PDB file of C-alpha atoms in Angstrom:
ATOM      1  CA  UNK Q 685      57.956 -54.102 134.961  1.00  0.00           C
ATOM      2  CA  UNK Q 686      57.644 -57.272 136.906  1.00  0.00           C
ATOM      3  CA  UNK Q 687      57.466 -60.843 135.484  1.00  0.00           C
ATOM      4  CA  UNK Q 688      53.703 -60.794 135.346  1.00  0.00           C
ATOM      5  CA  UNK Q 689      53.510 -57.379 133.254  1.00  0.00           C
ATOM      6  CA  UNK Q 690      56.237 -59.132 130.586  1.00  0.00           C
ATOM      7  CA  UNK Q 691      53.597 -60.606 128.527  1.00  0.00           C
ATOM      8  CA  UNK Q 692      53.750 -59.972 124.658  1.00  0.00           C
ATOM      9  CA  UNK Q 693      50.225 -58.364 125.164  1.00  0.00           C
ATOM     10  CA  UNK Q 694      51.084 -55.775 127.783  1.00  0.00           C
ATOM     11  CA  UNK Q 695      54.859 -55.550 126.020  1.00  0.00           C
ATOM     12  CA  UNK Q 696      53.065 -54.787 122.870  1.00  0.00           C
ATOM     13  CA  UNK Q 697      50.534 -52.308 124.496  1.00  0.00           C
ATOM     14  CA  UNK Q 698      53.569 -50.027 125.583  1.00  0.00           C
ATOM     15  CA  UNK Q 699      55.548 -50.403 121.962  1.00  0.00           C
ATOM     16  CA  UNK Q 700      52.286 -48.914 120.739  1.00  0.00           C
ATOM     17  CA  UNK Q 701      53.176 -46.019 123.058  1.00  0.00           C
ATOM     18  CA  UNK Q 702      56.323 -45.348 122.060  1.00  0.00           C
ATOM     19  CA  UNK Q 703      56.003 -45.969 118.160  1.00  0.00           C
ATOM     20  CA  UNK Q 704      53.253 -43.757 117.886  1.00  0.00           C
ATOM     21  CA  UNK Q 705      55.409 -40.415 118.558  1.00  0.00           C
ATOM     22  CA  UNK Q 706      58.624 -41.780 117.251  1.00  0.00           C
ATOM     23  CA  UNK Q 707      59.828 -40.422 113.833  1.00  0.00           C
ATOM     24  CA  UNK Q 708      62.395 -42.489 113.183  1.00  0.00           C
ATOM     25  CA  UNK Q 709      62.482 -46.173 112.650  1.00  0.00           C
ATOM     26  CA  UNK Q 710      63.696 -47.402 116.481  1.00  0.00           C
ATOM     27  CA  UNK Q 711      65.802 -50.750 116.853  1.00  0.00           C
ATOM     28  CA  UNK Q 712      64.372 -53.579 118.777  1.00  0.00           C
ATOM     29  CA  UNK Q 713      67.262 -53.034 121.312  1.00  0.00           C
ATOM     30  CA  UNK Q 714      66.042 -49.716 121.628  1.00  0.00           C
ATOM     31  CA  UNK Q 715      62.470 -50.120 121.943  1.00  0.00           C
ATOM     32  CA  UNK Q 716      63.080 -52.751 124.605  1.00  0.00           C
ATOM     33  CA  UNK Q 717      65.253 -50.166 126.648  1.00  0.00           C
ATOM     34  CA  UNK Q 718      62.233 -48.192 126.108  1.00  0.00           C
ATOM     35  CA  UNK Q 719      59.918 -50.453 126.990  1.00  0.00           C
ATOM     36  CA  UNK Q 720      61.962 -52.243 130.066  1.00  0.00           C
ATOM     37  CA  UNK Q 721      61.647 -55.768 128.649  1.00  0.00           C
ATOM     38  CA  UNK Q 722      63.641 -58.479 127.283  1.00  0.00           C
ATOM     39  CA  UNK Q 723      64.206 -58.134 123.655  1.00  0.00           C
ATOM     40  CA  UNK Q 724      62.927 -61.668 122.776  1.00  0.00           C
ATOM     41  CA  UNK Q 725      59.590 -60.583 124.402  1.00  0.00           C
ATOM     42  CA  UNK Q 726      60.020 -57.290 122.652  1.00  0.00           C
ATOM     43  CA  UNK Q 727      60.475 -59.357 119.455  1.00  0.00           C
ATOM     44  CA  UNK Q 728      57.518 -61.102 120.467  1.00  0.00           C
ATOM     45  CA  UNK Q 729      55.190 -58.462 120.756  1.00  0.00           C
ATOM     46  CA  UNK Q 730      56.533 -56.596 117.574  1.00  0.00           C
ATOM     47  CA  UNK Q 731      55.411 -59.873 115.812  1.00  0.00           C
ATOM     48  CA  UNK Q 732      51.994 -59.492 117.529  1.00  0.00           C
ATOM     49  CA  UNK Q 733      51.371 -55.924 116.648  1.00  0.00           C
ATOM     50  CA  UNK Q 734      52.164 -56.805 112.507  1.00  0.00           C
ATOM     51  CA  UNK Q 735      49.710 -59.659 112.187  1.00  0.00           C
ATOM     52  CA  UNK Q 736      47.372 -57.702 114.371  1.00  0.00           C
ATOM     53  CA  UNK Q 737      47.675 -54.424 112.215  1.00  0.00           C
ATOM     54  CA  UNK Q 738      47.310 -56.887 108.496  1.00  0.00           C
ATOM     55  CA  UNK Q 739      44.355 -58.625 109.979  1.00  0.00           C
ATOM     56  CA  UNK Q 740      46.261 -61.941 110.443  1.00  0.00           C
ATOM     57  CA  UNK Q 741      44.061 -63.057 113.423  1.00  0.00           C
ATOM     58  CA  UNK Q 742      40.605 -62.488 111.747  1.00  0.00           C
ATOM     59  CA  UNK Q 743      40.241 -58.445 112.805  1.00  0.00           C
ATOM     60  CA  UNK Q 744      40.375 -55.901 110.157  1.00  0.00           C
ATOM     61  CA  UNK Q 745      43.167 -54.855 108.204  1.00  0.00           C
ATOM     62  CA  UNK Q 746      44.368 -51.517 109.814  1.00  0.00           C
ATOM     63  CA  UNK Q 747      45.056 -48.199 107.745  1.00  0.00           C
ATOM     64  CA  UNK Q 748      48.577 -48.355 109.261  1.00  0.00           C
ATOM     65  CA  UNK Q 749      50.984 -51.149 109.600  1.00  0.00           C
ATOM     66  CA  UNK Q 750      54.006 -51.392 111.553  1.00  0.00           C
ATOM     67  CA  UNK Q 751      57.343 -51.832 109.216  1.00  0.00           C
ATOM     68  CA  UNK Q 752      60.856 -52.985 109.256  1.00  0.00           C
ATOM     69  CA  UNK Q 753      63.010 -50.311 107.766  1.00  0.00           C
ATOM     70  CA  UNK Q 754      66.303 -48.782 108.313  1.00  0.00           C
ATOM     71  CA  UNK Q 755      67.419 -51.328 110.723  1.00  0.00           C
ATOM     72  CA  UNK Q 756      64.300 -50.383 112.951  1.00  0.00           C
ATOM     73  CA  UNK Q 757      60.496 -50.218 113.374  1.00  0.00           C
ATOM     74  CA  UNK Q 758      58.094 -47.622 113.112  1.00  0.00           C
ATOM     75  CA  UNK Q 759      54.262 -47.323 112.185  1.00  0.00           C
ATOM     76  CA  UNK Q 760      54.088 -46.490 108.569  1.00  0.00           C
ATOM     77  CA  UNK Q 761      50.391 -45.318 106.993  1.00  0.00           C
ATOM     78  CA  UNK Q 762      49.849 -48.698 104.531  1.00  0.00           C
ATOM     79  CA  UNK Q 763      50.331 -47.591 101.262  1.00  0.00           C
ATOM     80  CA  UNK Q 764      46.396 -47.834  99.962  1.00  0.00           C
ATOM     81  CA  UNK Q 765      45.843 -44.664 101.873  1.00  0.00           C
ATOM     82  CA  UNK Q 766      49.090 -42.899 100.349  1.00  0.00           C
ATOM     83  CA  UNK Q 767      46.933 -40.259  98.542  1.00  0.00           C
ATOM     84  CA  UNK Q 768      44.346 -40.105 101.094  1.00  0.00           C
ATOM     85  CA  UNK Q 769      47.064 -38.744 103.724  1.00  0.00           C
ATOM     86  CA  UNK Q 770      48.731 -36.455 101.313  1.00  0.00           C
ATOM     87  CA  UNK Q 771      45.697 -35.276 100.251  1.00  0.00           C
ATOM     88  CA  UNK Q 772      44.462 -34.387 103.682  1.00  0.00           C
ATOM     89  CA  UNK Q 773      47.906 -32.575 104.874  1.00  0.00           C
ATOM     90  CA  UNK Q 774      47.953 -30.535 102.583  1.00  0.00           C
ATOM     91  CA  UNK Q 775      44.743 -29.573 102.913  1.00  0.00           C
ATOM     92  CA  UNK Q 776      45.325 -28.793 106.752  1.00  0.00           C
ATOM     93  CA  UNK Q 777      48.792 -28.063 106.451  1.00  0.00           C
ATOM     94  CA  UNK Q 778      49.676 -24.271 106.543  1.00  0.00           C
ATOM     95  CA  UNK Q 779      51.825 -22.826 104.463  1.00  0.00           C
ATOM     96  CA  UNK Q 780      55.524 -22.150 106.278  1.00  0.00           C
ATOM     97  CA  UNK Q 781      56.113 -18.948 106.950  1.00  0.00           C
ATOM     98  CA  UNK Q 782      58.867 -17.030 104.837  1.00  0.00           C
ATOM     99  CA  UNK Q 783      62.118 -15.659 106.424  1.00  0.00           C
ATOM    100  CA  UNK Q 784      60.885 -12.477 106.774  1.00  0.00           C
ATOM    101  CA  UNK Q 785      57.841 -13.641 108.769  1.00  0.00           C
ATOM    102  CA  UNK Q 786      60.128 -15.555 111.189  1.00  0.00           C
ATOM    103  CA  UNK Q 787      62.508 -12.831 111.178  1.00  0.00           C
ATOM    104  CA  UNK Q 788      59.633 -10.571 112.353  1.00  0.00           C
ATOM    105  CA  UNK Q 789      57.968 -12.973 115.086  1.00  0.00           C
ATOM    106  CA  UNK Q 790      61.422 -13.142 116.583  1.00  0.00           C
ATOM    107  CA  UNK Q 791      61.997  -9.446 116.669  1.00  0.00           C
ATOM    108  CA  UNK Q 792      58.048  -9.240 118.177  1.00  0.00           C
ATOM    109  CA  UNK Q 793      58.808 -12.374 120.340  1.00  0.00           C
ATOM    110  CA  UNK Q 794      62.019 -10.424 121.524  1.00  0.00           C
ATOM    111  CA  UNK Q 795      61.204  -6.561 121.891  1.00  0.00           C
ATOM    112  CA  UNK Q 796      56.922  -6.981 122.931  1.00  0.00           C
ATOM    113  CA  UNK Q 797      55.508  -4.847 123.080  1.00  0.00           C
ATOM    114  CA  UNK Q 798      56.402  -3.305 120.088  1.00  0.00           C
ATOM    115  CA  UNK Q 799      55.036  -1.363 117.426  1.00  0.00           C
ATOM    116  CA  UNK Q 800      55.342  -2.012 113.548  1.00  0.00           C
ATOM    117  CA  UNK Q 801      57.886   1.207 113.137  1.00  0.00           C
ATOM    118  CA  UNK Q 802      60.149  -0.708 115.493  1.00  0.00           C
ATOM    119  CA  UNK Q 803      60.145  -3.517 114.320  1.00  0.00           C
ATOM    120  CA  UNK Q 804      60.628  -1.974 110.975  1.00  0.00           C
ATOM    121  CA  UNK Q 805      63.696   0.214 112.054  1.00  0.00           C
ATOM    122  CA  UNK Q 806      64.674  -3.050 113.536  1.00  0.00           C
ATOM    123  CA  UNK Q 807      64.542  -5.016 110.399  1.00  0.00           C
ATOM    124  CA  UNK Q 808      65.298  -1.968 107.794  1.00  0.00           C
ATOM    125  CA  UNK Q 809      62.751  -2.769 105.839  1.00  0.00           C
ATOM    126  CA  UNK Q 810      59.056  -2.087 105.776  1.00  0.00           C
ATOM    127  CA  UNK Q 811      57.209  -4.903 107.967  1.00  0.00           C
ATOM    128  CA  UNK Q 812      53.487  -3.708 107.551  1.00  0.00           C
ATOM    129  CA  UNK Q 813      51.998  -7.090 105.002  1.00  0.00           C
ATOM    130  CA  UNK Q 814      53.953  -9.738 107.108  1.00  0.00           C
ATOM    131  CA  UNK Q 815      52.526  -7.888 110.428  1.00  0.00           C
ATOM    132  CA  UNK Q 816      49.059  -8.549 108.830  1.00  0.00           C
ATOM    133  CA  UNK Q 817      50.550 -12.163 108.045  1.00  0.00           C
ATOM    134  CA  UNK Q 818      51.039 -13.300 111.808  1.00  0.00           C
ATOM    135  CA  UNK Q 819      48.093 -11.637 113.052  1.00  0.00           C
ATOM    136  CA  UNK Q 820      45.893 -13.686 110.549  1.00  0.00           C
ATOM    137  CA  UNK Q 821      47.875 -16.764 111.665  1.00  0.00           C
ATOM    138  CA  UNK Q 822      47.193 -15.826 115.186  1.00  0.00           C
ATOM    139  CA  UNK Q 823      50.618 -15.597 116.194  1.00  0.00           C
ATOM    140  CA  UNK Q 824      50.718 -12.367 116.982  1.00  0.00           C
ATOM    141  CA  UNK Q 825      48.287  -9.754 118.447  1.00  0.00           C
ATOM    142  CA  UNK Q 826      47.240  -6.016 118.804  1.00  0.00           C
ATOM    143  CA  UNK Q 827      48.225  -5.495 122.560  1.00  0.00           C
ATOM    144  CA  UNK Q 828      47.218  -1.700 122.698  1.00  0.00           C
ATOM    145  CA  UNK Q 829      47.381   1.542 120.751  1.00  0.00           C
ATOM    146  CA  UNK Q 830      49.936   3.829 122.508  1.00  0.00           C
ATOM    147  CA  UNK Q 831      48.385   7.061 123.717  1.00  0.00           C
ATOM    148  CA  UNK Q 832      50.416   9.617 122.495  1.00  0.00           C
ATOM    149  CA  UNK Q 833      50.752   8.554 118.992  1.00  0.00           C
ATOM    150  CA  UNK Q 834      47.856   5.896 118.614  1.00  0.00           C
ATOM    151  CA  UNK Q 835      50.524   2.970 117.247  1.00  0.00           C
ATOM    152  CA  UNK Q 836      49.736  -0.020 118.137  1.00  0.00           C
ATOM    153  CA  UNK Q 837      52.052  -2.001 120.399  1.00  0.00           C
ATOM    154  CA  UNK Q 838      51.665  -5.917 119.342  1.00  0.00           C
ATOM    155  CA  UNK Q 839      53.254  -9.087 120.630  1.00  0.00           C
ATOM    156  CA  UNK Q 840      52.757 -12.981 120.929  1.00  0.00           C
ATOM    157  CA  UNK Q 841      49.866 -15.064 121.503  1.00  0.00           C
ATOM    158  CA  UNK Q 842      49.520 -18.146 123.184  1.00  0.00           C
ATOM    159  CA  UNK Q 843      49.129 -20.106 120.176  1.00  0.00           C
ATOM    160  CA  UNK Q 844      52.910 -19.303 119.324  1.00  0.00           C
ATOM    161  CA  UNK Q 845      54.323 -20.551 122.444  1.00  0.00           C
ATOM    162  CA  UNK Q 846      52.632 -24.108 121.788  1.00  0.00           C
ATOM    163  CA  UNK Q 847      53.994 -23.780 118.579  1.00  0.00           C
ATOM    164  CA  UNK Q 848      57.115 -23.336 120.125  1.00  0.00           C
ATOM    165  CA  UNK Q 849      56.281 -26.178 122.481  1.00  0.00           C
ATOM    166  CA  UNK Q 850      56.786 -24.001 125.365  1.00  0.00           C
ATOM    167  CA  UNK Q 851      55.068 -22.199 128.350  1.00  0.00           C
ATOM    168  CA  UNK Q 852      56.256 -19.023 128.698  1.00  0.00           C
ATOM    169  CA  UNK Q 853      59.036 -16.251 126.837  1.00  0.00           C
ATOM    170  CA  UNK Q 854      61.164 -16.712 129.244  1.00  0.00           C
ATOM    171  CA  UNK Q 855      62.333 -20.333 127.589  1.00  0.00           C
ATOM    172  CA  UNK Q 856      63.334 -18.653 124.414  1.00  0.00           C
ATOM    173  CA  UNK Q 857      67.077 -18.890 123.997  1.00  0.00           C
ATOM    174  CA  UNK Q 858      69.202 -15.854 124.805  1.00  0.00           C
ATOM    175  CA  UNK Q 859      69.424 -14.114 121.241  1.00  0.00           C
ATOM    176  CA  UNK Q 860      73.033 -12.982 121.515  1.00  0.00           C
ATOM    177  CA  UNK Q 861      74.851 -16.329 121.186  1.00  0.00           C
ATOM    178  CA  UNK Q 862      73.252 -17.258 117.810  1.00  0.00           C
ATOM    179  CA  UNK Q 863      73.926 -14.358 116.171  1.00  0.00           C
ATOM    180  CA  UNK Q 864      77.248 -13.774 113.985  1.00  0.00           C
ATOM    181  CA  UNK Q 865      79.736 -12.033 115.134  1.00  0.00           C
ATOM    182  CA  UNK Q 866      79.405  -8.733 113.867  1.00  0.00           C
ATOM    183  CA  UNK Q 867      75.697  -8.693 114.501  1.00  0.00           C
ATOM    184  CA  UNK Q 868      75.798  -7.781 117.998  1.00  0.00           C
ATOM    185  CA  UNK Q 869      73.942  -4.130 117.319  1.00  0.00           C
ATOM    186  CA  UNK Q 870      71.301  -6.173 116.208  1.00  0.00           C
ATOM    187  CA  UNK Q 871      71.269  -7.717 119.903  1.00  0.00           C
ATOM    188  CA  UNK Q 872      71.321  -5.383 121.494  1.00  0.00           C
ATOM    189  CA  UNK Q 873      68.968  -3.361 119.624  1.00  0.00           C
ATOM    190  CA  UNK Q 874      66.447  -6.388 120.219  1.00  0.00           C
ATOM    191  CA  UNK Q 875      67.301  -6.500 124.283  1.00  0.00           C
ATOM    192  CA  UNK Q 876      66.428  -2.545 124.463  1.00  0.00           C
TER     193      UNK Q 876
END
């Protein structure tokens, strides 16, 4: 940034940046690393953005405020709207899927295409209900039914892979270095 983009306002434009995907309550030091300003300007602008968010300057009262916690700051939702938020995610929130389901989507993710039977000789155990699971949940999908024996072959929609928070199946991690040891049949059962 140059001298003439170090103003609190422009400062506190790009904290709003970064604090809005930040989990965790980030120093000043470290926002102004983030930020590429002076921490007194930083400090500054982080002054700004609270009286801003509580109204102090005549706007509105925001539903979130920015807080001082932990040694850091990070946008908090203000605490009238506590129920409000909770309410809503779980509302939209889906449930998590169990460890069979994940077990599952990795052996689809893995083997695709693949039909239930493999996966269920795979897993030793029958696979049919969480099958249904992850095609309701869109994470999986009937590819084709095989010709000889009409079984369908399934494996992974896009959906997963932004769940994921990646582009393609070739960015899933090699399988055989997080398994036990002792588990390697399992590997290389998957990589067949």
């Amino acid at each position: 940034m140059t001298d003439d983009d170090l103003t609190p306002e422009r400062v506190a434009r790009r904290l709003e940046a970064i604090l809005l995907i930040v989990e965790d309550p980030q120093s000043v030091v470290a926002l102004a690393a983030a930020v590429n300003a002076p921490v007194p300007t930083v400090k500054q602008a982080i002054d700004d953005l609270v009286a801003d968010y509580d109204g102090a300057a005549g706007g509105p009262v925001r539903g979130f405020e920015l807080r001082e916690v932990g040694g850091g700051w990070r946008l908090y939702v203000r605490e009238d709207y506590d129920d409000l938020v909770s309410e809503f995610v779980n509302q939209q929130a889906p449930s998590r899927l169990s460890q069979a389901a994940l077990e599952t989507l990795a052996v689809i993710a893995y083997k695709q295409p693949v039909t239930r039977s493999q996966v269920a000789s795979i897993r030793a155990v029958n696979v049919d209900s969480v099958v249904r699971t992850l095609v309701a949940r869109g994470l999986i999908t009937e590819l084709f039914a095989d010709a000889e024996t009409g079984a369908i072959n399934y494996g992974t929609t896009d959906a997963l892979l932004t769940h994921l928070g990646i582009n393609s199946l070739d960015e899933l991690p090699h399988i055989s270095p997080l398994l036990d040891d002792g588990a390697d049949g399992f590997a290389e059962e998957i990589h067949r």
